[in-house]
Short mmCIF file of N, CA and C in Angstrom, two decimals:
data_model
loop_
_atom_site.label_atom_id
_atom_site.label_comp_id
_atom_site.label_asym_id
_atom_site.label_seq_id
_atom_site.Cartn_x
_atom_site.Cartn_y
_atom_site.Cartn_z
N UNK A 1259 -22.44 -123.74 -17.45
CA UNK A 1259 -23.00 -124.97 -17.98
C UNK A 1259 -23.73 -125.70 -16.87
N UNK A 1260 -24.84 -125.86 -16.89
CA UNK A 1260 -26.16 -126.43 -16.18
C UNK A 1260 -25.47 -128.04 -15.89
N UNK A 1261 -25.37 -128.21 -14.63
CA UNK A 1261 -26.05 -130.14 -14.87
C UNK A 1261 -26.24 -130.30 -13.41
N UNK A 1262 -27.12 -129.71 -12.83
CA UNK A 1262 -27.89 -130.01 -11.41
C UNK A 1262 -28.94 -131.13 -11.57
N UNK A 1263 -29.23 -131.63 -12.76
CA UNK A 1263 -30.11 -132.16 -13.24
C UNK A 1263 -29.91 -133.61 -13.64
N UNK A 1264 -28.46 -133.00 -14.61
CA UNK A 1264 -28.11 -134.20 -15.12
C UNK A 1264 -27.61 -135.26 -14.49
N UNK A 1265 -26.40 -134.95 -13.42
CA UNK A 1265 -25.66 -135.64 -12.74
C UNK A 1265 -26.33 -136.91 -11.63
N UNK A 1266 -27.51 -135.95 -11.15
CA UNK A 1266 -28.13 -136.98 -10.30
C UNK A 1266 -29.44 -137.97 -11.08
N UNK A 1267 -29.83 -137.50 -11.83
CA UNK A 1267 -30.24 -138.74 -12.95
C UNK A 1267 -30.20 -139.87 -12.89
N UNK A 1268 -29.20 -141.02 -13.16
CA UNK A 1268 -28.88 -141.75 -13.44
C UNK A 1268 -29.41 -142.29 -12.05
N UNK A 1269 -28.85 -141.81 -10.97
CA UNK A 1269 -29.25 -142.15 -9.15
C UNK A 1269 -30.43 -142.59 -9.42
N UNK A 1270 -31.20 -141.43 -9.19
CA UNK A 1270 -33.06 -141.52 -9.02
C UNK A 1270 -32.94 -142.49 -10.31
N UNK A 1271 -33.23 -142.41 -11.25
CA UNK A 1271 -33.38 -143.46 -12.36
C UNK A 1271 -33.78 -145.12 -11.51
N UNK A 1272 -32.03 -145.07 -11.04
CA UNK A 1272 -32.14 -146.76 -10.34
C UNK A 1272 -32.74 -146.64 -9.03
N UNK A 1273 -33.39 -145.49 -8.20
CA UNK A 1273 -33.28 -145.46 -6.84
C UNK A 1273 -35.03 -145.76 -7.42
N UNK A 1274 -35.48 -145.26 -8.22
CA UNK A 1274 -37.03 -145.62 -8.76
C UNK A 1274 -37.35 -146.18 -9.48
N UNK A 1275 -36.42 -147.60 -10.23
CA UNK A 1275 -36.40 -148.17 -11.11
C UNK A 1275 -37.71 -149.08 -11.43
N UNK A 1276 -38.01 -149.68 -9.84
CA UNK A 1276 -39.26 -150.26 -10.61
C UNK A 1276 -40.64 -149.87 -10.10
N UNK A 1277 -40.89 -148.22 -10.05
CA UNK A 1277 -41.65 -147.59 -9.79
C UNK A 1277 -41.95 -146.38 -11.00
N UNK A 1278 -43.32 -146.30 -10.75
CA UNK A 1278 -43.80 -145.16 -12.22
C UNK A 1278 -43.40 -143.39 -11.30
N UNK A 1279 -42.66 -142.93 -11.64
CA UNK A 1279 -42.62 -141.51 -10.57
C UNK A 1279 -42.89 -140.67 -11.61
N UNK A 1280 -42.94 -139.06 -11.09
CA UNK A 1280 -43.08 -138.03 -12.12
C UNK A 1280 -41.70 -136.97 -11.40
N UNK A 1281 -41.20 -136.66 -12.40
CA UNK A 1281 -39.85 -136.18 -11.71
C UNK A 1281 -40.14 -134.28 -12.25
N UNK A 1282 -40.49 -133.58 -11.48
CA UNK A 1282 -40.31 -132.33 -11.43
C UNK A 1282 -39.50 -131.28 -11.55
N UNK A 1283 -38.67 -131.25 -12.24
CA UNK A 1283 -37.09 -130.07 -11.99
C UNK A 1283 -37.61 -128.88 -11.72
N UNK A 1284 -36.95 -128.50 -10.60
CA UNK A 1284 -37.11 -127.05 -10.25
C UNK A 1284 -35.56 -125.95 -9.78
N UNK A 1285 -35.11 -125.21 -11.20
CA UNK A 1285 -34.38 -124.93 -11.44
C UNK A 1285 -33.95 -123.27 -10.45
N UNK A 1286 -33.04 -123.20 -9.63
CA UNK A 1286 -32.98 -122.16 -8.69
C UNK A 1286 -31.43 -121.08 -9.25
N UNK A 1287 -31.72 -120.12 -9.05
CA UNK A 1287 -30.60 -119.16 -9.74
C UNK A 1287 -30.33 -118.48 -9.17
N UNK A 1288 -30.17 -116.99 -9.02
CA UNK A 1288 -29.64 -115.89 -8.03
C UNK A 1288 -31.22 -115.84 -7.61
N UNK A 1289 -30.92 -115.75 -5.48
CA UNK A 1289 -32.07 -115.30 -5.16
C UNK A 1289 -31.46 -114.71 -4.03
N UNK A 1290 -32.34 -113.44 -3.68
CA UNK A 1290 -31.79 -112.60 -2.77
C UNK A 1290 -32.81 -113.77 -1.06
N UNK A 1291 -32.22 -113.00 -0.17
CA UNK A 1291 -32.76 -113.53 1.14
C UNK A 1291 -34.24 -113.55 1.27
N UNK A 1292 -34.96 -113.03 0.98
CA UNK A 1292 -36.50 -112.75 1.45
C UNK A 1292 -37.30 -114.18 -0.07
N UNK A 1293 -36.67 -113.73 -1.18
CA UNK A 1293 -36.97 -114.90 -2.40
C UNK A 1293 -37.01 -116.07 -2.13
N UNK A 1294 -35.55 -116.69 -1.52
CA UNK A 1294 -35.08 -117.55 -0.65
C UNK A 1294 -36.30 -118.66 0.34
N UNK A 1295 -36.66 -117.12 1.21
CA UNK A 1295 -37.50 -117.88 2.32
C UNK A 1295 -39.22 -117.93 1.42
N UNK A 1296 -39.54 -117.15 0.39
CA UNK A 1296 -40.81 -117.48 0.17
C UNK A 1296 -40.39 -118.44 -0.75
N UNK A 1297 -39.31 -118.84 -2.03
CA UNK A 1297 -39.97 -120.67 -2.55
C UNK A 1297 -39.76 -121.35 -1.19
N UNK A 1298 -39.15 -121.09 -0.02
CA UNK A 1298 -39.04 -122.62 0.66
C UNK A 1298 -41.09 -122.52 1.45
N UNK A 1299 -41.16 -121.25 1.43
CA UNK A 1299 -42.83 -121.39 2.02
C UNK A 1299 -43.51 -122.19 1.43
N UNK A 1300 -43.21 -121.89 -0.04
CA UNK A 1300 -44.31 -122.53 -1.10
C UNK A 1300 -43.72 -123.58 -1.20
N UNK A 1301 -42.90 -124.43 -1.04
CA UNK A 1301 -42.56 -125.98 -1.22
C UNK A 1301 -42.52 -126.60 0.15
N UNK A 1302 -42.73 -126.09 1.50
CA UNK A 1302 -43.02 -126.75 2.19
C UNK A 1302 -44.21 -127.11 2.32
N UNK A 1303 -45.47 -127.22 1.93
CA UNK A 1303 -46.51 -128.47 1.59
C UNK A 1303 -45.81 -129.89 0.82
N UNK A 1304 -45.10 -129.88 -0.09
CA UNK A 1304 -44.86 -130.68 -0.85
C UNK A 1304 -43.79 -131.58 -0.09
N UNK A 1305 -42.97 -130.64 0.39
CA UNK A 1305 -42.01 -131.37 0.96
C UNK A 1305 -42.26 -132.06 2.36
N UNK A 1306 -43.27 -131.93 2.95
CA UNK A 1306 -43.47 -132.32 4.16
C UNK A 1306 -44.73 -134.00 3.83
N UNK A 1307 -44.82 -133.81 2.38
CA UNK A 1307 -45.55 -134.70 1.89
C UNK A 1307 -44.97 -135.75 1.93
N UNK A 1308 -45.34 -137.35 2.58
CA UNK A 1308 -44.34 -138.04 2.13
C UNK A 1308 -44.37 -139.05 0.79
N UNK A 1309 -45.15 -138.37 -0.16
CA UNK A 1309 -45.33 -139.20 -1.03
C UNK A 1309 -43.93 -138.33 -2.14
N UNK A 1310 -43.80 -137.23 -1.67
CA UNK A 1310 -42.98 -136.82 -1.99
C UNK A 1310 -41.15 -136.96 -1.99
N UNK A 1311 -40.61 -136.78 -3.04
CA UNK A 1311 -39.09 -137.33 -2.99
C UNK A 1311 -38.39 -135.95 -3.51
N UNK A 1312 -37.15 -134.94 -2.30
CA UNK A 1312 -36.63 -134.15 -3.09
C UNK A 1312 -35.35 -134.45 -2.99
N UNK A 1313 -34.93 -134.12 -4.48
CA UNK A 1313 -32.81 -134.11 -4.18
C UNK A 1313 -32.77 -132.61 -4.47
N UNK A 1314 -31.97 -132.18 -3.86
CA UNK A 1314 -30.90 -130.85 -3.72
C UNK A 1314 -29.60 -130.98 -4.45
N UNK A 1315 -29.04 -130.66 -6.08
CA UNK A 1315 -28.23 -131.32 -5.97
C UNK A 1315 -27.04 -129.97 -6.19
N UNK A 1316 -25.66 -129.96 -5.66
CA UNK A 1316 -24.82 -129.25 -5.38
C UNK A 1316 -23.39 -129.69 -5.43
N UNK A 1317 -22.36 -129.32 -5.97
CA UNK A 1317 -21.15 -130.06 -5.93
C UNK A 1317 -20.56 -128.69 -4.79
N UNK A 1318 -19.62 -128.83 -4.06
CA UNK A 1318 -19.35 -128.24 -2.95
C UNK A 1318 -17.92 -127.06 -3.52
N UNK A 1319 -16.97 -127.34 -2.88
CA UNK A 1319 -15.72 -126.36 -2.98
C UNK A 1319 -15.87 -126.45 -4.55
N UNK A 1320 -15.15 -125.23 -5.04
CA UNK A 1320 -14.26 -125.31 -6.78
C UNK A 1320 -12.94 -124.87 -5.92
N UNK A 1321 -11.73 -125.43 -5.78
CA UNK A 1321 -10.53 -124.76 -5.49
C UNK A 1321 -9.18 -124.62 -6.71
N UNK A 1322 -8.82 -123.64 -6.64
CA UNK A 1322 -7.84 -123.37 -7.85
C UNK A 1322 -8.24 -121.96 -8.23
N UNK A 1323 -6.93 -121.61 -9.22
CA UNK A 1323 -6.65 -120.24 -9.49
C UNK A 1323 -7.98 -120.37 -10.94
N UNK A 1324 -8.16 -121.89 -11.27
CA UNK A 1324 -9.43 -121.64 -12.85
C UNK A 1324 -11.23 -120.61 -12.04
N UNK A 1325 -10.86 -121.50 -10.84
CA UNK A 1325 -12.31 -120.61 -10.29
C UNK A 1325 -12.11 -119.80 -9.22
N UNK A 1326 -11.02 -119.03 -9.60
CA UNK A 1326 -10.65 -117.44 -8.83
C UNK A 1326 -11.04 -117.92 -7.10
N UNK A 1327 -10.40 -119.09 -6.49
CA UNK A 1327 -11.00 -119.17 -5.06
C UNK A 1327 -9.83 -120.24 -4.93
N UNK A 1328 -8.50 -119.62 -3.85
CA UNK A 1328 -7.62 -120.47 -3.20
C UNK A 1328 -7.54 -120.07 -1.94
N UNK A 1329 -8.90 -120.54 -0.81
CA UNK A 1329 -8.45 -119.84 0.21
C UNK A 1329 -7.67 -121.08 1.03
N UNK A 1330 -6.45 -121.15 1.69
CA UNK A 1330 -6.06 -121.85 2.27
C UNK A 1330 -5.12 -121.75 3.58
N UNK A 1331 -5.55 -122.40 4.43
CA UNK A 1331 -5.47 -122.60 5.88
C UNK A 1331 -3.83 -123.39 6.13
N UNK A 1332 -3.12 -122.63 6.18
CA UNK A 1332 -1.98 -123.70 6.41
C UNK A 1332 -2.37 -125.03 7.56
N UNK A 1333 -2.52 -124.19 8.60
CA UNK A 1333 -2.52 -124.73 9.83
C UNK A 1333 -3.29 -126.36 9.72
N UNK A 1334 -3.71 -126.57 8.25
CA UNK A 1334 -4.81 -127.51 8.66
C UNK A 1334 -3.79 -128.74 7.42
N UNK A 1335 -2.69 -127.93 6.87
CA UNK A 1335 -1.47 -129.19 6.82
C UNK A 1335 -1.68 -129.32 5.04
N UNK A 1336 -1.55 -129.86 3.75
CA UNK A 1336 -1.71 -129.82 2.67
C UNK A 1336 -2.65 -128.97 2.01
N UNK A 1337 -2.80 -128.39 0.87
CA UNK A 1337 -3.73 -127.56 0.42
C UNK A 1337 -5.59 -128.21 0.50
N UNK A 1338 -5.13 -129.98 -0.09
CA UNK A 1338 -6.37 -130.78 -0.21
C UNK A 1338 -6.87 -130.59 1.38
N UNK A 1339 -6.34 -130.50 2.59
CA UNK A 1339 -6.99 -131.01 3.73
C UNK A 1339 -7.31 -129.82 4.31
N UNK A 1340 -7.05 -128.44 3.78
CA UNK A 1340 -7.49 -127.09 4.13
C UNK A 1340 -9.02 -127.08 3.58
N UNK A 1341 -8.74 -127.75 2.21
CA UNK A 1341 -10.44 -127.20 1.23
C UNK A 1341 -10.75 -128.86 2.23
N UNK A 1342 -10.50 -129.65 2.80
CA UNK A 1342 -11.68 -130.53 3.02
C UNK A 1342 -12.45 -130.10 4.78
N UNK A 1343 -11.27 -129.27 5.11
CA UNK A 1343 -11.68 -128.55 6.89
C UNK A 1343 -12.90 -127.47 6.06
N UNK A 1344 -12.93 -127.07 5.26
CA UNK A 1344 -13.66 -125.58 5.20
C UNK A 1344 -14.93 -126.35 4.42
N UNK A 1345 -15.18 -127.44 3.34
CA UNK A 1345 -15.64 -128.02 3.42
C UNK A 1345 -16.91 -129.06 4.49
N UNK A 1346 -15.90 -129.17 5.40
CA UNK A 1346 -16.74 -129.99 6.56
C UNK A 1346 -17.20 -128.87 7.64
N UNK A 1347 -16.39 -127.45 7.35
CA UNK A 1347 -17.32 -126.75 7.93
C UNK A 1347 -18.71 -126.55 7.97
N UNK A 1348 -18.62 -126.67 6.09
CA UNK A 1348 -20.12 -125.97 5.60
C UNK A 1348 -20.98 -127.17 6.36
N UNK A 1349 -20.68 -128.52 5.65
CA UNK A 1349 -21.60 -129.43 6.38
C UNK A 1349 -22.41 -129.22 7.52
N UNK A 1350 -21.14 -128.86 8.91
CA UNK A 1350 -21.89 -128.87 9.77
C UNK A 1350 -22.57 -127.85 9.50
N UNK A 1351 -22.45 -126.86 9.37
CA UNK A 1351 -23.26 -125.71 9.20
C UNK A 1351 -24.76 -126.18 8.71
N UNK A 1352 -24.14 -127.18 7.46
CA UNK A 1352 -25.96 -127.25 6.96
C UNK A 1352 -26.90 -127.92 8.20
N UNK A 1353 -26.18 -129.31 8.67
CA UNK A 1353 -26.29 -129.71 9.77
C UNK A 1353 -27.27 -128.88 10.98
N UNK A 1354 -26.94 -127.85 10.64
CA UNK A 1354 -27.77 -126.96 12.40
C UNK A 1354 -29.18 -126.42 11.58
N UNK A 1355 -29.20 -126.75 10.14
CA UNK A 1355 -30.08 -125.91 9.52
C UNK A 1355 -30.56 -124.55 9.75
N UNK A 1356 -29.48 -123.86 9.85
CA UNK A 1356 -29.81 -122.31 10.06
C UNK A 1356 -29.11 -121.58 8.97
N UNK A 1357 -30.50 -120.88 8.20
CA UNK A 1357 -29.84 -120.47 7.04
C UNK A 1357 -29.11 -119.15 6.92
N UNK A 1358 -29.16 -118.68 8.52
CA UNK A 1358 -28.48 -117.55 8.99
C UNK A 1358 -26.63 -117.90 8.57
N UNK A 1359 -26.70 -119.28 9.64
CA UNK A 1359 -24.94 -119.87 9.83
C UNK A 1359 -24.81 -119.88 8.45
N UNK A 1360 -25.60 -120.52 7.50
CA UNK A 1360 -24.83 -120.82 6.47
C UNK A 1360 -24.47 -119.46 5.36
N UNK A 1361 -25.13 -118.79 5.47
CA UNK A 1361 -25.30 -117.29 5.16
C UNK A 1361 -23.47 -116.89 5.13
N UNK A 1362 -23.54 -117.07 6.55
CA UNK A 1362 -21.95 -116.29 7.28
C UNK A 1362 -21.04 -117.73 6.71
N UNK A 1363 -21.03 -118.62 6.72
CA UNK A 1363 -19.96 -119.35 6.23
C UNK A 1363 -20.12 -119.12 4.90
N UNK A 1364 -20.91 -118.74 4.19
CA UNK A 1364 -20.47 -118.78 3.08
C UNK A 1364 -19.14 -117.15 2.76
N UNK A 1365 -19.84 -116.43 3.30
CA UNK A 1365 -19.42 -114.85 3.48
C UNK A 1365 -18.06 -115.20 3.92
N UNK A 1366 -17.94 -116.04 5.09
CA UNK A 1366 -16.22 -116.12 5.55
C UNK A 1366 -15.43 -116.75 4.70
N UNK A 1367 -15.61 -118.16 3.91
CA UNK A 1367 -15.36 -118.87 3.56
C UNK A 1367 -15.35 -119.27 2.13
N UNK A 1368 -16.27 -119.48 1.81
CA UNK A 1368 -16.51 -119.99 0.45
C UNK A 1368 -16.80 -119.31 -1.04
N UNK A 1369 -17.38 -117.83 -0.28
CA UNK A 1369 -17.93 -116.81 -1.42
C UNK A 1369 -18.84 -117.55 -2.49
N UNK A 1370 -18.49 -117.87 -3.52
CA UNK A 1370 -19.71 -118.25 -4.72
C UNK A 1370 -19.20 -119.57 -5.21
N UNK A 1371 -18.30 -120.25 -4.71
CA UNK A 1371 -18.06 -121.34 -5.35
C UNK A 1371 -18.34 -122.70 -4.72
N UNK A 1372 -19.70 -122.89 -3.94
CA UNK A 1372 -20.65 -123.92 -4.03
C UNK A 1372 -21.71 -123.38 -4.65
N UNK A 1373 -21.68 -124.50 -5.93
CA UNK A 1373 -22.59 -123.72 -7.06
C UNK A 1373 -24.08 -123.97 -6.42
N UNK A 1374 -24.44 -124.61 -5.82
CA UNK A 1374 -26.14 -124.90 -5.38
C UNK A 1374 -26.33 -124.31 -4.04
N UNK A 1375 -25.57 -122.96 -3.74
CA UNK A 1375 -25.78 -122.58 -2.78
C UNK A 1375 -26.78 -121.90 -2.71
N UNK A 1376 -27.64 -121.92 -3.72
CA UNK A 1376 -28.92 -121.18 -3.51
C UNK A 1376 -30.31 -122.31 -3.31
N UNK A 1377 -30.00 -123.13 -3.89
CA UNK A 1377 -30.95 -124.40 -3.77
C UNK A 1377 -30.80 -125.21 -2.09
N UNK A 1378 -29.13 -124.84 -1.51
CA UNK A 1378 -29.35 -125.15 -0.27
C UNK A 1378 -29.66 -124.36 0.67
N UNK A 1379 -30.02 -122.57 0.27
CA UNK A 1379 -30.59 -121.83 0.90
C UNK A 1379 -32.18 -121.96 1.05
N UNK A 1380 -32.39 -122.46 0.18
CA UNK A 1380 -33.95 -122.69 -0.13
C UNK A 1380 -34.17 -123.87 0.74
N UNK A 1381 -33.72 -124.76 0.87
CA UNK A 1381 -33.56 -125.95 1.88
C UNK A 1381 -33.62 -125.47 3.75
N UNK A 1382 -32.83 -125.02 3.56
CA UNK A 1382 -32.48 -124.32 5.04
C UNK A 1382 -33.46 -123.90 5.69
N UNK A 1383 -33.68 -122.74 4.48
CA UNK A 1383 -35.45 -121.91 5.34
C UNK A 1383 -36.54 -122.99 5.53
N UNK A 1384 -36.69 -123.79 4.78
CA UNK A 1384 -37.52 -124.72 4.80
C UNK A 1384 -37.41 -125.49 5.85
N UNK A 1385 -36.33 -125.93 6.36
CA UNK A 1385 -35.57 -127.02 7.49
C UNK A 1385 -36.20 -125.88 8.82
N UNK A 1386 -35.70 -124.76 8.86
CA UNK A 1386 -35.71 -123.94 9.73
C UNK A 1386 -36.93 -123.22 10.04
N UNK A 1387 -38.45 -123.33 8.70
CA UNK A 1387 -39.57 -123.51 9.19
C UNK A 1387 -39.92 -124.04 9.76
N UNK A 1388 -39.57 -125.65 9.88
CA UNK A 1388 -39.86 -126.76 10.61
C UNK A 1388 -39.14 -127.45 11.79
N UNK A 1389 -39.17 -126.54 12.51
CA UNK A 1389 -38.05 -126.70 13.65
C UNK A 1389 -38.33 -128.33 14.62
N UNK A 1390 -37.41 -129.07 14.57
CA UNK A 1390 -37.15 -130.30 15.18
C UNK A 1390 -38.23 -131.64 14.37
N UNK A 1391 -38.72 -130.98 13.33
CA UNK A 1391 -39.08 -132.03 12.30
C UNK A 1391 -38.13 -133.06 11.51
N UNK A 1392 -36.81 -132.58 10.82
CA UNK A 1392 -35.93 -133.32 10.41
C UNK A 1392 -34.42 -132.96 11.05
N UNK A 1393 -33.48 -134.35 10.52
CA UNK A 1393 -32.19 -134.24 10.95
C UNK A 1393 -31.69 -134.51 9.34
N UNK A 1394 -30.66 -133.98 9.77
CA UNK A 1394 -29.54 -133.62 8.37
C UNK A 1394 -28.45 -134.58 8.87
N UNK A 1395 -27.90 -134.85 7.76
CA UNK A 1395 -26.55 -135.76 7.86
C UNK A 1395 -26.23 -135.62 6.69
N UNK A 1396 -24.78 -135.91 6.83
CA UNK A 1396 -23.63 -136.24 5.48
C UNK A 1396 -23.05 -137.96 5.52
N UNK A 1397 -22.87 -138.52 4.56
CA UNK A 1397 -22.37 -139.50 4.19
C UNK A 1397 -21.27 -139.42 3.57
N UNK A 1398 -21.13 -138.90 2.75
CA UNK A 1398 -19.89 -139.14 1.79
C UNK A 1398 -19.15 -137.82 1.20
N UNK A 1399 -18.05 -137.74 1.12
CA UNK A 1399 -16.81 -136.89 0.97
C UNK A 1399 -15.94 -137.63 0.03
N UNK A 1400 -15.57 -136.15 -1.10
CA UNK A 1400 -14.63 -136.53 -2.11
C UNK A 1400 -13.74 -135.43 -2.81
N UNK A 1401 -13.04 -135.69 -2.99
CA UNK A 1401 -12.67 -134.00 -4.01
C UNK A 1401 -12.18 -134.94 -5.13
N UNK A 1402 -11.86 -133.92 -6.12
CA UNK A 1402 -11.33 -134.36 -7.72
C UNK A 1402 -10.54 -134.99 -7.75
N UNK A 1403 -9.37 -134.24 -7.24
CA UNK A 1403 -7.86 -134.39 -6.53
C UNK A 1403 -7.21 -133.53 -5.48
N UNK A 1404 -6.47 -134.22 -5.05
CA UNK A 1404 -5.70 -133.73 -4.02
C UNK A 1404 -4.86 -132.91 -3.98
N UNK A 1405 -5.12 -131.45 -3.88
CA UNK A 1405 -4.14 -130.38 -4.91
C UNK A 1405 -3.43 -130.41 -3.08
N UNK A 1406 -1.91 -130.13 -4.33
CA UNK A 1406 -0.69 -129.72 -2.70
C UNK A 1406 0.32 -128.67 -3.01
N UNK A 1407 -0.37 -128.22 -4.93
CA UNK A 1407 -0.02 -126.59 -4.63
C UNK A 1407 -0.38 -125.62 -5.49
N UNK A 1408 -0.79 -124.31 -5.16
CA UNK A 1408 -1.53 -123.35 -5.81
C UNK A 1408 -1.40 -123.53 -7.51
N UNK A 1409 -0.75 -124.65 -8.18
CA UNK A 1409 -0.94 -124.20 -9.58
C UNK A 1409 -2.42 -125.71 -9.74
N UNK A 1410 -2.56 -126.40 -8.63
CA UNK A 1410 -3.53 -127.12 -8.74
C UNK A 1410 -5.15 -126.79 -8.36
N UNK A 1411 -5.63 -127.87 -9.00
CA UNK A 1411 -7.31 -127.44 -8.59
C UNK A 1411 -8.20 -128.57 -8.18
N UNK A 1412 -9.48 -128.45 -7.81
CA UNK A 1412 -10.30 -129.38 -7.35
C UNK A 1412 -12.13 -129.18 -7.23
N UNK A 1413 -12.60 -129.96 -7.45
CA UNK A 1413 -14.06 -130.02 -7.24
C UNK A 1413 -14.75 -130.93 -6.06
N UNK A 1414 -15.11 -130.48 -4.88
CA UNK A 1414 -15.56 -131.23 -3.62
C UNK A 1414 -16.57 -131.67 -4.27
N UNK A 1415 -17.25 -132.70 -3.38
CA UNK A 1415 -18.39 -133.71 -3.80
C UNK A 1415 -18.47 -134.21 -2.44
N UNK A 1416 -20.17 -133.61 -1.96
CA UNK A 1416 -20.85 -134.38 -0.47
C UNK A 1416 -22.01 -134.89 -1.12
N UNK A 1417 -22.17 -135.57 -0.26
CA UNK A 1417 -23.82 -136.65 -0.38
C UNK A 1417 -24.40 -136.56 1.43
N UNK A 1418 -25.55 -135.90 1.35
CA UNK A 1418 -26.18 -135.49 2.29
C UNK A 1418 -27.87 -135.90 2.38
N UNK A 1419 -28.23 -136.12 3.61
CA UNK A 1419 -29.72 -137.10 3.33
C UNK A 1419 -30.53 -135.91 4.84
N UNK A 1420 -31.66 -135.68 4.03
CA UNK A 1420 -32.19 -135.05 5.09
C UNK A 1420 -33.49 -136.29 5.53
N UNK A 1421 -33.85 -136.61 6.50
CA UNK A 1421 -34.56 -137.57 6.96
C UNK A 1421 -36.00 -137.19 8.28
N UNK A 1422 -37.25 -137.34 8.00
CA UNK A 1422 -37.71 -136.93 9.54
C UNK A 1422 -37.52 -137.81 10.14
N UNK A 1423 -37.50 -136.91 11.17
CA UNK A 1423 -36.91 -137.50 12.86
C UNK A 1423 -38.45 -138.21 12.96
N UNK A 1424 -37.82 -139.50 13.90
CA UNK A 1424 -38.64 -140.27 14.62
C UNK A 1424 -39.78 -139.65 15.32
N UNK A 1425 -40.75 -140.17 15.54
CA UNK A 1425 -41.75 -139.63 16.43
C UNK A 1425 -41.59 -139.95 17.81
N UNK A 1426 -40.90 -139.03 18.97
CA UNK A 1426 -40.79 -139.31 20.11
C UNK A 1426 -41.95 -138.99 20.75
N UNK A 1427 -42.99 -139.23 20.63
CA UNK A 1427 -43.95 -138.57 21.16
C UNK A 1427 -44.60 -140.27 22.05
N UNK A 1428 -44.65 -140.42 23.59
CA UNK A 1428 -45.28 -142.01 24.03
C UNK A 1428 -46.83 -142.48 23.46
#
């Protein structure tokens, strides 16, 4: 069930409320590595535009036995604070924008259950065309609930802002 679309809606809605915009959906599905790096070719004109506005939108971990994925880390102390370490892994990961790292964290870590992991692959190459053009950051962290044992489950939720970097140039 689709809602990459829906969820962030309401946001942009008020974030452009008293502006006329044209809102574009561009819907991303299974893409192998080479697919990957040519849409981010073809959307980096647009995106480097700044009249342009993109959201990426992605809900992060699924943890629980409903979406076949309990990987958990004792060492890192309750079940919730294992999925929020592997979690803040990915971040940084997106963070370095290398769509290599994120490649392998997903492979170690996460397997298929960050559902927009293909829309943030498409991001990446794009980030990683443009080397020292933008910085990545995270803001905000959440899960569903706080599962503390395997018959529980959860849905992570980050909010992440990609921004260009200042012009250091004198």
């Amino acid at each position: 069930q689709e809602h990459s679309i829906e969820l962030p809606l309401p946001y942009i809605y008020h974030t452009f409320a008293e502006r006329s915009v044209k809102l574009v959906p561009i819907m991303v599905g299974s893409l192998s590595e080479n697919d990957a790096e040519a849409v981010a070719q073809t959307l980096i004109p647009y995106f480097v535009d700044p009249a342009n506005f993109f959201v990426f939108s992605s809900d992060f971990c699924h943890w629980g036995e409903r979406f076949s994925y309990q990987y958990y880390d004792k060492s890192q102390g309750p079940i919730w604070k294992s999925i929020e370490y592997v979690d803040r892994l990915g971040m940084d990961v997106i963070e370095t924008q290398s769509p290599e790292a994120f490649q392998r964290y997903m492979e170690t870590y996460q397997k298929p259950t960050i559902c927009g992991r293909n829309p943030i692959r498409v991001l990446l190459h794009m980030l990683h065309s443009l080397p020292n053009q933008f910085d990545v950051s995270f803001n905000y962290y959440d899960q569903s609930s706080k599962c503390t044992k395997s018959t529980d489950s959860s849905v992570s939720y980050v909010s992440g802002l990609v921004q260009p970097r200042p012009d250091t140039s004198p």
